Amino acid sequence: MTPTPEADLSTEQSQAIAARVREELARRRISRQHLADQARISISTLEKALAGRRPFTLATTIRLEEALGAPLWTPVRAAPAALAGLAPEALGAYSRAAVAWLEGEYLTLRPSFEDPAAVYAYRTEIAWDEASSSLAFREAARQDAEFTQKGMVSLSNQSGHTYLITNEQGQFRLIILGRPVIGGEMYGMLTTLQAGHGSHLTPAAAPVALIPLRRVAEPTFGRIAAGGAHYDDYRATLARVTDKGFARFFAG
């Protein structure tokens, strides 16, 4: 199915378009500002799309094609009926029906990197993405909105673990979650890069928990310090990651 002009293209399609645009910019020796002006889009929109911080839309892609006079995107042909609703083998080859239980909104908790005693809370939505024929996730309600993540969901039949994978131009962030408990909660570990002063990035790992949002009355989002709403419950939830053996952290 071809997306509407306002619809976001998939991560893979956006990455392919970004690569083609950068190639055309280098070959023609024109600036990004010049291309944005010719395509009648904002330079901010172009920069974020090329950096992978936001997906391309079909409308933006068409404008860029008109400005460059070159094709950037070819609609993906529909998958054979036998493969419809089946994720790629690299993501676990799961069927949509088999993972319907995972779709929904989750309260996501991890320690605050700035203040480990505080809890950082935001929302994660997991839903089926037709373009990639797999589950995808997207974060929201993050206090540090510029670091909001989105990506694909992989499930392992062998281990039963769920993986939330962000891949932006070769830079990965990974959440590994164990099997859900009876209430649908999932516990595990986040591995990412912590932003420091300037452009300094440091590999970091932390416990993480995803709780079905429907099970949380009046959730609080953002950085929550001691004494804040839900603080004690959030800290106790995160403590289950190590107390119940969902993840282990080793220090040399």
C-alpha positions as a Markdown table, in Angstrom:
| # | Residue | x | y | z |
|---|---|---|---|---|
| 1 | Met | 0.0 | 0.0 | 0.0 |
| 2 | Thr | 1.4 | 3.4 | -1.0 |
| 3 | Pro | 1.4 | 5.8 | 2.0 |
| 4 | Thr | -0.6 | 9.1 | 1.9 |
| 5 | Pro | 1.4 | 12.3 | 1.3 |
| 6 | Glu | 1.4 | 13.1 | 5.0 |
| 7 | Ala | 2.3 | 9.6 | 6.2 |
| 8 | Asp | 5.8 | 8.8 | 7.5 |
| 9 | Leu | 7.8 | 6.4 | 5.4 |
| 10 | Ser | 9.4 | 3.5 | 7.2 |
| 11 | Thr | 12.8 | 3.7 | 8.8 |
| 12 | Glu | 14.5 | 1.7 | 6.0 |
| 13 | Gln | 12.9 | 3.8 | 3.3 |
| 14 | Ser | 13.9 | 7.1 | 5.1 |
| 15 | Gln | 17.5 | 5.9 | 5.5 |
| 16 | Ala | 17.6 | 5.0 | 1.8 |
| 17 | Ile | 16.2 | 8.4 | 0.8 |
| 18 | Ala | 18.7 | 10.2 | 3.1 |
| 19 | Ala | 21.6 | 8.4 | 1.5 |
| 20 | Arg | 20.4 | 9.3 | -2.0 |
| 21 | Val | 19.9 | 13.0 | -1.0 |
| 22 | Arg | 23.4 | 13.2 | 0.5 |
| 23 | Glu | 24.8 | 11.6 | -2.7 |
| 24 | Glu | 23.0 | 14.2 | -4.9 |
| 25 | Leu | 24.2 | 17.0 | -2.7 |
| 26 | Ala | 27.8 | 15.9 | -3.0 |
| 27 | Arg | 27.6 | 15.2 | -6.7 |
| 28 | Arg | 26.0 | 18.6 | -7.5 |
| 29 | Arg | 28.0 | 20.5 | -4.9 |
| 30 | Ile | 25.0 | 22.3 | -3.6 |
| 31 | Ser | 24.2 | 23.2 | 0.0 |
| 32 | Arg | 21.4 | 21.8 | 2.1 |
| 33 | Gln | 20.0 | 25.2 | 2.5 |
| 34 | His | 19.8 | 25.6 | -1.3 |
| 35 | Leu | 18.1 | 22.3 | -1.7 |
| 36 | Ala | 15.6 | 23.1 | 1.1 |
| 37 | Asp | 14.8 | 26.4 | -0.6 |
| 38 | Gln | 14.3 | 24.7 | -4.0 |
| 39 | Ala | 12.1 | 22.0 | -2.5 |
| 40 | Arg | 10.1 | 24.6 | -0.5 |
| 41 | Ile | 10.7 | 22.9 | 2.8 |
| 42 | Ser | 12.4 | 24.2 | 6.0 |
| 43 | Ile | 16.1 | 23.6 | 6.5 |
| 44 | Ser | 15.2 | 22.1 | 9.9 |
| 45 | Thr | 12.9 | 19.5 | 8.3 |
| 46 | Leu | 15.7 | 18.5 | 5.9 |
| 47 | Glu | 18.4 | 18.4 | 8.5 |
| 48 | Lys | 16.4 | 16.3 | 10.9 |
| 49 | Ala | 15.4 | 13.8 | 8.1 |
| 50 | Leu | 19.0 | 13.5 | 6.9 |
| 51 | Ala | 20.2 | 12.9 | 10.4 |
| 52 | Gly | 17.5 | 10.2 | 11.0 |
| 53 | Arg | 15.8 | 12.2 | 13.8 |
| 54 | Arg | 12.5 | 12.2 | 11.9 |
| 55 | Pro | 11.2 | 10.1 | 9.0 |
| 56 | Phe | 10.6 | 11.4 | 5.5 |
| 57 | Thr | 7.0 | 11.8 | 4.4 |
| 58 | Leu | 5.9 | 11.1 | 0.8 |
| 59 | Ala | 5.1 | 14.8 | 0.3 |
| 60 | Thr | 8.6 | 15.9 | 1.4 |
| 61 | Thr | 10.2 | 13.2 | -0.8 |
| 62 | Ile | 8.3 | 14.3 | -3.9 |
| 63 | Arg | 9.3 | 17.9 | -3.4 |
| 64 | Leu | 12.9 | 16.9 | -3.1 |
| 65 | Glu | 12.6 | 14.7 | -6.2 |
| 66 | Glu | 11.2 | 17.7 | -8.1 |
| 67 | Ala | 14.0 | 20.0 | -6.9 |
| 68 | Leu | 16.7 | 17.5 | -7.8 |
| 69 | Gly | 15.1 | 16.2 | -10.9 |
| 70 | Ala | 16.0 | 12.7 | -9.8 |
| 71 | Pro | 14.0 | 9.8 | -8.2 |
| 72 | Leu | 14.7 | 9.1 | -4.5 |
| 73 | Trp | 12.1 | 6.5 | -3.6 |
| 74 | Thr | 10.3 | 3.6 | -5.2 |
| 75 | Pro | 7.2 | 2.3 | -3.5 |
| 76 | Val | 7.7 | -1.2 | -2.1 |
| 77 | Arg | 5.6 | -3.8 | -3.9 |
| 78 | Ala | 3.0 | -5.6 | -1.8 |
| 79 | Ala | 4.3 | -8.8 | -0.2 |
| 80 | Pro | 2.9 | -12.1 | -1.4 |
| 81 | Ala | -0.2 | -13.2 | 0.5 |
| 82 | Ala | 1.7 | -16.0 | 2.1 |
| 83 | Leu | 4.1 | -13.5 | 3.7 |
| 84 | Ala | 1.6 | -10.8 | 4.6 |
| 85 | Gly | 1.7 | -10.1 | 8.3 |
| 86 | Leu | 4.9 | -11.9 | 8.8 |
| 87 | Ala | 8.0 | -10.1 | 10.2 |
| 88 | Pro | 11.4 | -10.5 | 8.5 |
| 89 | Glu | 13.5 | -13.4 | 9.6 |
| 90 | Ala | 16.1 | -11.0 | 11.0 |
| 91 | Leu | 13.5 | -9.8 | 13.5 |
| 92 | Gly | 12.3 | -13.3 | 14.5 |
| 93 | Ala | 9.8 | -14.1 | 11.6 |
| 94 | Tyr | 6.9 | -13.7 | 14.0 |
| 95 | Ser | 3.3 | -13.3 | 12.7 |
| 96 | Arg | 1.2 | -10.3 | 13.6 |
| 97 | Ala | -1.4 | -12.5 | 15.2 |
| 98 | Ala | 1.2 | -14.1 | 17.5 |
| 99 | Val | 2.4 | -10.8 | 18.8 |
| 100 | Ala | -0.9 | -8.9 | 19.1 |
| 101 | Trp | -0.5 | -9.2 | 22.9 |
| 102 | Leu | 2.5 | -6.9 | 22.8 |
| 103 | Glu | 0.8 | -4.0 | 21.1 |
| 104 | Gly | -0.2 | -1.0 | 23.3 |
| 105 | Glu | 1.2 | 1.8 | 25.4 |
| 106 | Tyr | 3.6 | 1.3 | 28.2 |
| 107 | Leu | 4.9 | 3.4 | 31.0 |
| 108 | Thr | 8.7 | 3.1 | 30.7 |
| 109 | Leu | 11.0 | 3.5 | 33.7 |
| 110 | Arg | 14.7 | 3.7 | 34.1 |
| 111 | Pro | 17.1 | 5.5 | 36.5 |
| 112 | Ser | 17.9 | 9.1 | 35.6 |
| 113 | Phe | 21.4 | 9.3 | 34.2 |
| 114 | Glu | 21.9 | 12.8 | 35.7 |
| 115 | Asp | 20.7 | 11.7 | 39.2 |
| 116 | Pro | 20.7 | 7.9 | 39.7 |
| 117 | Ala | 18.6 | 8.2 | 42.8 |
| 118 | Ala | 15.8 | 9.7 | 40.6 |
| 119 | Val | 13.6 | 7.8 | 38.2 |
| 120 | Tyr | 13.1 | 8.8 | 34.6 |
| 121 | Ala | 9.6 | 8.0 | 33.2 |
| 122 | Tyr | 8.2 | 8.3 | 29.7 |
| 123 | Arg | 5.7 | 6.5 | 27.4 |
| 124 | Thr | 6.5 | 3.9 | 24.8 |
| 125 | Glu | 4.0 | 2.8 | 22.1 |
| 126 | Ile | 4.4 | -0.6 | 20.4 |
| 127 | Ala | 2.3 | -1.2 | 17.3 |
| 128 | Trp | 2.3 | -3.1 | 14.0 |
| 129 | Asp | 4.0 | -1.2 | 11.1 |
| 130 | Glu | 2.6 | -2.2 | 7.7 |
| 131 | Ala | 5.5 | -0.8 | 5.7 |
| 132 | Ser | 8.1 | -3.0 | 7.5 |
| 133 | Ser | 5.7 | -5.8 | 8.2 |
| 134 | Ser | 6.8 | -6.0 | 11.9 |
| 135 | Leu | 6.2 | -4.4 | 15.2 |
| 136 | Ala | 7.7 | -1.0 | 15.7 |
| 137 | Phe | 8.1 | 1.2 | 18.8 |
| 138 | Arg | 8.0 | 4.9 | 19.3 |
| 139 | Glu | 8.7 | 6.9 | 22.5 |
| 140 | Ala | 6.8 | 9.9 | 23.7 |
| 141 | Ala | 6.4 | 12.2 | 26.8 |
| 142 | Arg | 10.1 | 12.4 | 27.2 |
| 143 | Gln | 11.4 | 15.4 | 29.1 |
| 144 | Asp | 14.5 | 15.3 | 26.9 |
| 145 | Ala | 12.4 | 15.3 | 23.7 |
| 146 | Glu | 15.5 | 15.6 | 21.4 |
| 147 | Phe | 16.6 | 12.1 | 22.5 |
| 148 | Thr | 13.2 | 10.4 | 21.7 |
| 149 | Gln | 13.8 | 7.0 | 20.2 |
| 150 | Lys | 11.9 | 4.9 | 17.7 |
| 151 | Gly | 12.7 | 1.7 | 15.9 |
| 152 | Met | 11.9 | -2.0 | 15.3 |
| 153 | Val | 10.9 | -4.8 | 17.6 |
| 154 | Ser | 12.6 | -8.2 | 17.4 |
| 155 | Leu | 11.4 | -11.3 | 19.3 |
| 156 | Ser | 13.5 | -14.4 | 19.9 |
| 157 | Asn | 11.7 | -17.8 | 19.8 |
| 158 | Gln | 14.7 | -19.4 | 21.4 |
| 159 | Ser | 15.1 | -17.2 | 24.5 |
| 160 | Gly | 11.7 | -15.6 | 24.6 |
| 161 | His | 13.2 | -12.1 | 24.9 |
| 162 | Thr | 11.9 | -9.0 | 23.3 |
| 163 | Tyr | 14.4 | -6.4 | 21.8 |
| 164 | Leu | 13.6 | -2.8 | 21.0 |
| 165 | Ile | 16.2 | -1.7 | 18.5 |
| 166 | Thr | 17.1 | 1.8 | 17.4 |
| 167 | Asn | 19.5 | 2.0 | 14.5 |
| 168 | Glu | 20.2 | 5.6 | 13.2 |
| 169 | Gln | 23.0 | 5.7 | 10.7 |
| 170 | Gly | 24.8 | 2.8 | 12.3 |
| 171 | Gln | 24.4 | 4.0 | 15.9 |
| 172 | Phe | 22.4 | 1.5 | 18.0 |
| 173 | Arg | 20.4 | 1.7 | 21.2 |
| 174 | Leu | 19.0 | -1.6 | 22.5 |
| 175 | Ile | 16.5 | -2.6 | 25.2 |
| 176 | Ile | 16.4 | -6.3 | 26.1 |
| 177 | Leu | 13.2 | -7.4 | 27.9 |
| 178 | Gly | 12.5 | -10.7 | 29.5 |
| 179 | Arg | 9.2 | -12.6 | 29.2 |
| 180 | Pro | 6.2 | -10.6 | 30.5 |
| 181 | Val | 4.9 | -11.4 | 33.9 |
| 182 | Ile | 1.2 | -12.1 | 34.6 |
| 183 | Gly | 0.3 | -8.4 | 34.6 |
| 184 | Gly | 2.0 | -7.8 | 31.3 |
| 185 | Glu | 5.0 | -6.0 | 32.8 |
| 186 | Met | 8.4 | -6.5 | 31.2 |
| 187 | Tyr | 11.8 | -6.0 | 32.9 |
| 188 | Gly | 15.2 | -5.9 | 31.4 |
| 189 | Met | 18.2 | -3.7 | 30.5 |
| 190 | Leu | 18.8 | -0.6 | 28.4 |
| 191 | Thr | 22.2 | -0.1 | 26.6 |
| 192 | Thr | 22.8 | 3.3 | 25.1 |
| 193 | Leu | 25.1 | 6.3 | 24.8 |
| 194 | Gln | 24.9 | 8.9 | 27.5 |
| 195 | Ala | 25.3 | 12.5 | 26.3 |
| 196 | Gly | 27.9 | 14.4 | 28.3 |
| 197 | His | 29.5 | 17.8 | 27.9 |
| 198 | Gly | 29.6 | 19.1 | 24.3 |
| 199 | Ser | 29.5 | 16.1 | 21.9 |
| 200 | His | 31.0 | 13.6 | 24.4 |
| 201 | Leu | 29.1 | 10.3 | 24.4 |
| 202 | Thr | 29.7 | 7.4 | 26.9 |
| 203 | Pro | 28.3 | 3.9 | 26.7 |
| 204 | Ala | 25.9 | 3.3 | 29.5 |
| 205 | Ala | 23.6 | 0.5 | 30.8 |
| 206 | Ala | 20.7 | 0.7 | 33.2 |
| 207 | Pro | 17.7 | -1.4 | 34.4 |
| 208 | Val | 14.5 | -0.7 | 32.5 |
| 209 | Ala | 10.8 | -1.7 | 33.0 |
| 210 | Leu | 7.8 | -1.4 | 30.7 |
| 211 | Ile | 4.4 | -1.4 | 32.5 |
| 212 | Pro | 1.1 | -1.5 | 30.5 |
| 213 | Leu | -0.1 | 2.0 | 30.8 |
| 214 | Arg | -3.7 | 0.8 | 31.5 |
| 215 | Arg | -2.4 | -0.6 | 34.8 |
| 216 | Val | -1.1 | 2.7 | 36.1 |
| 217 | Ala | -3.5 | 5.2 | 37.6 |
| 218 | Glu | -2.6 | 8.8 | 36.8 |
| 219 | Pro | 1.0 | 8.1 | 35.7 |
| 220 | Thr | 3.7 | 10.8 | 36.1 |
| 221 | Phe | 6.3 | 11.4 | 33.4 |
| 222 | Gly | 9.7 | 13.1 | 33.5 |
| 223 | Arg | 12.5 | 13.0 | 36.0 |
| 224 | Ile | 11.0 | 12.1 | 39.4 |
| 225 | Ala | 13.0 | 12.7 | 42.6 |
| 226 | Ala | 12.4 | 11.4 | 46.1 |
| 227 | Gly | 9.1 | 12.7 | 47.4 |
| 228 | Gly | 7.6 | 13.1 | 43.9 |
| 229 | Ala | 4.4 | 11.4 | 42.8 |
| 230 | His | 4.7 | 7.6 | 42.3 |
| 231 | Tyr | 8.4 | 7.8 | 43.3 |
| 232 | Asp | 8.4 | 4.9 | 45.8 |
| 233 | Asp | 6.3 | 2.7 | 43.4 |
| 234 | Tyr | 8.6 | 3.5 | 40.5 |
| 235 | Arg | 11.8 | 2.8 | 42.4 |
| 236 | Ala | 10.3 | -0.5 | 43.7 |
| 237 | Thr | 9.4 | -1.5 | 40.1 |
| 238 | Leu | 12.9 | -0.8 | 38.9 |
| 239 | Ala | 14.4 | -2.8 | 41.8 |
| 240 | Arg | 12.6 | -5.9 | 40.5 |
| 241 | Val | 14.9 | -6.0 | 37.5 |
| 242 | Thr | 17.8 | -7.2 | 39.7 |
| 243 | Asp | 15.9 | -8.5 | 42.7 |
| 244 | Lys | 14.0 | -11.0 | 40.5 |
| 245 | Gly | 17.0 | -11.8 | 38.2 |
| 246 | Phe | 15.6 | -10.2 | 35.0 |
| 247 | Ala | 19.0 | -8.7 | 34.3 |
| 248 | Arg | 22.5 | -8.7 | 35.9 |
| 249 | Phe | 25.0 | -5.9 | 36.0 |
| 250 | Phe | 28.7 | -6.7 | 36.6 |
| 251 | Ala | 31.5 | -4.2 | 37.5 |
| 252 | Gly | 35.2 | -5.0 | 37.2 |
